Amino acid sequence: MDSKANVRDIDSLMRAKALFAKARTELLQAVAEAVSHAESIDAWVERDGPLRWESERRRAAEALAAAKSALYRKEMTPAIDGGKVSVVDERKALQRAKAKLDRIEDVLRRLRALRAEVTREVGLLKAGLGPLGAWIDHDSVEAQATITRMAEALARYRGDEVDIESAARARGDAPRASSETASPAADGPDGPEGSGDAEQPARSGA
C-alpha cells in the first residue's frame, strides 16, 4: 500500500487560508458591532433616556398644574341658576394628568435603578469580547502565515519555484487588495497554468 503523502496540490491549503481571512474580517466586525450596541444601550440608560424622560416629566407636571388650575377656576365659577357648576370633566382631566406624571416618575426611578446594573454588564461584556477580538486579530493572522509557510514548504519539496500568494490570488483562493491585479507575467511559467499536475510526471520520474 502506498503511504506517501499527496503533495501535488496546494490549493486546499490556500483555500483554508482564504477562509481564515474571511472569517477574521466577519468576526472582528461582529465583535465591534456587539460592543457598539452595548455602549449605545449604556449611553441611553446613563444619559439619553433620563434626559428624554425628565423632559417628559416636566411637560406632565405642567399639564397637571394646568389641570388643577382649570378645576379651581371651574369650581369658582358661579352657576347661572345659582346652583353648583359641574366639574366632572375637570376632575377626570386632573386624574389623567396625575396618572401620567406618576407613570413617568416610575420610569425615571427604574432607569436610575438600572443604571449601575447596565454599566456593570456592559463592562463585563467588553472585558470578555476584548480578548476574543485580540485573539481573532492576532492568532488568525498567525494561522494564515503558518498556512503560507506550509504551502511554500510543499512547493519547495515538489521542486516548484511558485509565488504562493500570487498563484492563490490568480486562482481566486486568497483575498485580493483593491490595488492589485493578477498578472500572468508575474506568475511566470510556473504559475497557475504552468504548474500543478501537468509537470508532475516529469518530476515523478526523476
Short mmCIF file of C-alpha atoms in Angstrom, two decimals:
data_model
loop_
_atom_site.label_atom_id
_atom_site.label_comp_id
_atom_site.label_asym_id
_atom_site.label_seq_id
_atom_site.Cartn_x
_atom_site.Cartn_y
_atom_site.Cartn_z
CA MET A 1 0.00 0.00 0.00
CA ASP A 2 1.33 3.42 -0.96
CA SER A 3 1.51 5.53 2.22
CA LYS A 4 3.18 8.56 0.68
CA ALA A 5 1.53 11.94 1.36
CA ASN A 6 -0.11 13.66 -1.59
CA VAL A 7 1.84 16.88 -2.03
CA ARG A 8 0.85 17.61 -5.60
CA ASP A 9 -1.91 20.11 -4.80
CA ILE A 10 -1.51 23.18 -2.60
CA ASP A 11 -4.96 24.54 -3.44
CA SER A 12 -6.64 23.13 -0.33
CA LEU A 13 -4.17 24.97 1.92
CA MET A 14 -4.73 28.26 0.13
CA ARG A 15 -8.49 27.84 0.28
CA ALA A 16 -8.18 27.28 4.03
CA LYS A 17 -6.14 30.48 4.29
CA ALA A 18 -8.78 32.41 2.34
CA LEU A 19 -11.45 31.10 4.71
CA PHE A 20 -9.37 32.22 7.71
CA ALA A 21 -9.08 35.71 6.21
CA LYS A 22 -12.82 35.94 5.53
CA ALA A 23 -13.72 34.62 8.99
CA ARG A 24 -11.33 37.09 10.63
CA THR A 25 -12.99 40.05 8.91
CA GLU A 26 -16.51 38.90 9.73
CA LEU A 27 -15.75 38.00 13.34
CA LEU A 28 -13.97 41.29 14.03
CA GLN A 29 -16.95 43.14 12.57
CA ALA A 30 -19.34 41.12 14.74
CA VAL A 31 -17.31 41.89 17.89
CA ALA A 32 -17.18 45.61 17.03
CA GLU A 33 -20.94 45.72 16.40
CA ALA A 34 -21.69 43.93 19.67
CA VAL A 35 -19.52 46.37 21.65
CA SER A 36 -21.04 49.37 19.84
CA HIS A 37 -24.58 48.17 20.53
CA ALA A 38 -23.80 47.56 24.21
CA GLU A 39 -22.25 51.02 24.53
CA SER A 40 -25.35 52.55 22.89
CA ILE A 41 -27.57 50.88 25.47
CA ASP A 42 -25.30 52.05 28.28
CA ALA A 43 -25.34 55.62 26.93
CA TRP A 44 -29.13 55.59 26.66
CA VAL A 45 -29.63 54.35 30.21
CA GLU A 46 -26.95 56.68 31.56
CA ARG A 47 -27.75 59.88 29.66
CA ASP A 48 -30.21 59.87 26.75
CA GLY A 49 -33.03 58.01 28.50
CA PRO A 50 -33.04 60.16 31.65
CA LEU A 51 -32.84 63.34 29.55
CA ARG A 52 -35.84 62.30 27.50
CA TRP A 53 -37.96 61.24 30.45
CA GLU A 54 -37.01 64.29 32.52
CA SER A 55 -38.33 66.37 29.65
CA GLU A 56 -41.50 64.28 29.63
CA ARG A 57 -41.81 64.70 33.38
CA ARG A 58 -41.59 68.49 33.11
CA ARG A 59 -44.33 68.54 30.48
CA ALA A 60 -46.51 66.20 32.54
CA ALA A 61 -46.01 68.37 35.65
CA GLU A 62 -47.03 71.45 33.67
CA ALA A 63 -50.10 69.60 32.36
CA LEU A 64 -51.00 68.58 35.93
CA ALA A 65 -50.67 72.16 37.13
CA ALA A 66 -52.88 73.34 34.25
CA ALA A 67 -55.50 70.70 35.12
CA LYS A 68 -55.52 71.84 38.75
CA SER A 69 -55.95 75.45 37.68
CA ALA A 70 -58.79 74.51 35.33
CA LEU A 71 -60.56 72.64 38.12
CA TYR A 72 -60.12 75.54 40.54
CA ARG A 73 -61.45 78.07 38.04
CA LYS A 74 -64.45 75.90 37.29
CA GLU A 75 -65.22 75.45 40.97
CA MET A 76 -65.07 79.20 41.48
CA THR A 77 -67.40 79.92 38.59
CA PRO A 78 -70.97 80.55 39.79
CA ALA A 79 -73.81 78.78 38.04
CA ILE A 80 -76.39 80.86 36.21
CA ASP A 81 -79.25 79.33 38.19
CA GLY A 82 -77.40 79.73 41.46
CA GLY A 83 -76.59 76.04 41.77
CA LYS A 84 -73.22 74.30 41.63
CA VAL A 85 -71.26 74.02 38.38
CA SER A 86 -70.36 70.51 37.27
CA VAL A 87 -66.65 69.83 37.47
CA VAL A 88 -66.75 66.16 36.43
CA ASP A 89 -64.73 66.67 33.25
CA GLU A 90 -62.11 68.77 35.02
CA ARG A 91 -61.67 66.18 37.75
CA LYS A 92 -61.23 63.41 35.16
CA ALA A 93 -58.64 65.53 33.32
CA LEU A 94 -56.83 66.09 36.62
CA GLN A 95 -56.77 62.34 37.34
CA ARG A 96 -55.38 61.59 33.89
CA ALA A 97 -52.67 64.21 34.25
CA LYS A 98 -51.68 62.91 37.68
CA ALA A 99 -51.61 59.28 36.46
CA LYS A 100 -49.38 60.26 33.53
CA LEU A 101 -46.95 62.07 35.81
CA ASP A 102 -46.86 59.05 38.14
CA ARG A 103 -46.01 56.72 35.23
CA ILE A 104 -43.19 58.94 34.05
CA GLU A 105 -41.72 59.23 37.53
CA ASP A 106 -41.86 55.44 37.80
CA VAL A 107 -39.90 55.14 34.54
CA LEU A 108 -37.28 57.54 35.88
CA ARG A 109 -36.96 55.53 39.10
CA ARG A 110 -36.46 52.31 37.13
CA LEU A 111 -33.88 53.95 34.89
CA ARG A 112 -31.91 55.09 37.92
CA ALA A 113 -32.05 51.56 39.33
CA LEU A 114 -30.92 50.07 36.00
CA ARG A 115 -28.01 52.47 35.52
CA ALA A 116 -25.47 50.70 37.71
CA GLU A 117 -26.56 47.23 36.58
CA VAL A 118 -26.35 48.04 32.85
CA THR A 119 -22.98 49.73 33.24
CA ARG A 120 -21.64 46.68 35.07
CA GLU A 121 -22.99 44.23 32.47
CA VAL A 122 -21.61 46.27 29.57
CA GLY A 123 -18.23 46.34 31.29
CA LEU A 124 -18.29 42.56 31.67
CA LEU A 125 -19.26 42.13 28.02
CA LYS A 126 -16.42 44.35 26.81
CA ALA A 127 -13.98 42.58 29.12
CA GLY A 128 -15.00 39.26 27.60
CA LEU A 129 -15.01 40.40 23.97
CA GLY A 130 -11.69 42.25 24.25
CA PRO A 131 -9.50 39.11 24.48
CA LEU A 132 -11.65 37.43 21.83
CA GLY A 133 -11.10 40.31 19.43
CA ALA A 134 -7.37 40.26 20.16
CA TRP A 135 -7.24 36.51 19.52
CA ILE A 136 -9.12 36.88 16.24
CA ASP A 137 -6.95 39.77 15.12
CA HIS A 138 -3.61 38.20 16.10
CA ASP A 139 -3.91 34.43 16.06
CA SER A 140 -5.90 34.22 12.83
CA VAL A 141 -3.16 36.21 11.10
CA GLU A 142 -0.58 33.85 12.57
CA ALA A 143 -2.61 30.91 11.30
CA GLN A 144 -2.67 32.39 7.79
CA ALA A 145 1.08 32.94 7.92
CA THR A 146 1.58 29.33 9.06
CA ILE A 147 -0.52 28.05 6.15
CA THR A 148 1.53 30.14 3.73
CA ARG A 149 4.77 28.71 5.12
CA MET A 150 3.36 25.19 4.82
CA ALA A 151 2.37 25.81 1.20
CA GLU A 152 5.79 27.25 0.39
CA ALA A 153 7.49 24.27 2.03
CA LEU A 154 5.39 21.87 -0.04
CA ALA A 155 6.19 23.83 -3.17
CA ARG A 156 9.91 23.58 -2.42
CA TYR A 157 9.52 19.85 -1.76
CA ARG A 158 7.94 19.49 -5.18
CA GLY A 159 10.75 21.49 -6.71
CA ASP A 160 8.44 24.34 -7.75
CA GLU A 161 9.50 27.95 -7.84
CA VAL A 162 5.98 29.23 -7.24
CA ASP A 163 4.97 32.52 -5.66
CA ILE A 164 2.30 31.03 -3.39
CA GLU A 165 0.43 34.28 -2.80
CA SER A 166 0.36 35.29 -6.48
CA ALA A 167 -0.78 31.85 -7.53
CA ALA A 168 -3.52 31.81 -4.91
CA ARG A 169 -4.78 35.25 -5.98
CA ALA A 170 -4.80 34.21 -9.61
CA ARG A 171 -6.96 31.19 -8.71
CA GLY A 172 -9.21 33.35 -6.54
CA ASP A 173 -8.31 31.47 -3.33
CA ALA A 174 -6.86 34.45 -1.50
CA PRO A 175 -8.26 37.94 -0.80
CA ARG A 176 -7.09 40.47 -3.37
CA ALA A 177 -6.18 44.01 -2.35
CA SER A 178 -8.04 46.70 -4.29
CA SER A 179 -4.82 48.00 -5.86
CA GLU A 180 -3.61 44.58 -7.02
CA THR A 181 -4.36 42.91 -10.33
CA ALA A 182 -3.42 39.40 -11.33
CA SER A 183 -0.71 39.35 -13.98
CA PRO A 184 0.14 36.20 -15.93
CA ALA A 185 3.64 37.55 -16.43
CA ALA A 186 4.10 37.84 -12.69
CA ASP A 187 3.15 34.18 -12.28
CA GLY A 188 5.76 33.11 -14.83
CA PRO A 189 5.97 29.70 -16.41
CA ASP A 190 5.46 28.03 -13.01
CA GLY A 191 2.23 30.00 -12.30
CA PRO A 192 -1.26 28.51 -12.01
CA GLU A 193 -1.39 27.39 -15.65
CA GLY A 194 2.18 26.24 -15.82
CA SER A 195 2.35 24.34 -12.53
CA GLY A 196 0.36 21.52 -10.99
CA ASP A 197 -0.15 18.03 -12.30
CA ALA A 198 0.87 18.84 -15.89
CA GLU A 199 4.55 18.83 -14.90
CA GLN A 200 4.26 16.18 -12.22
CA PRO A 201 5.00 13.13 -14.39
CA ALA A 202 8.32 14.64 -15.47
CA ARG A 203 9.34 15.23 -11.85
CA SER A 204 7.99 11.97 -10.51
CA GLY A 205 10.17 10.11 -12.93
CA ALA A 206 13.28 11.76 -11.57
#
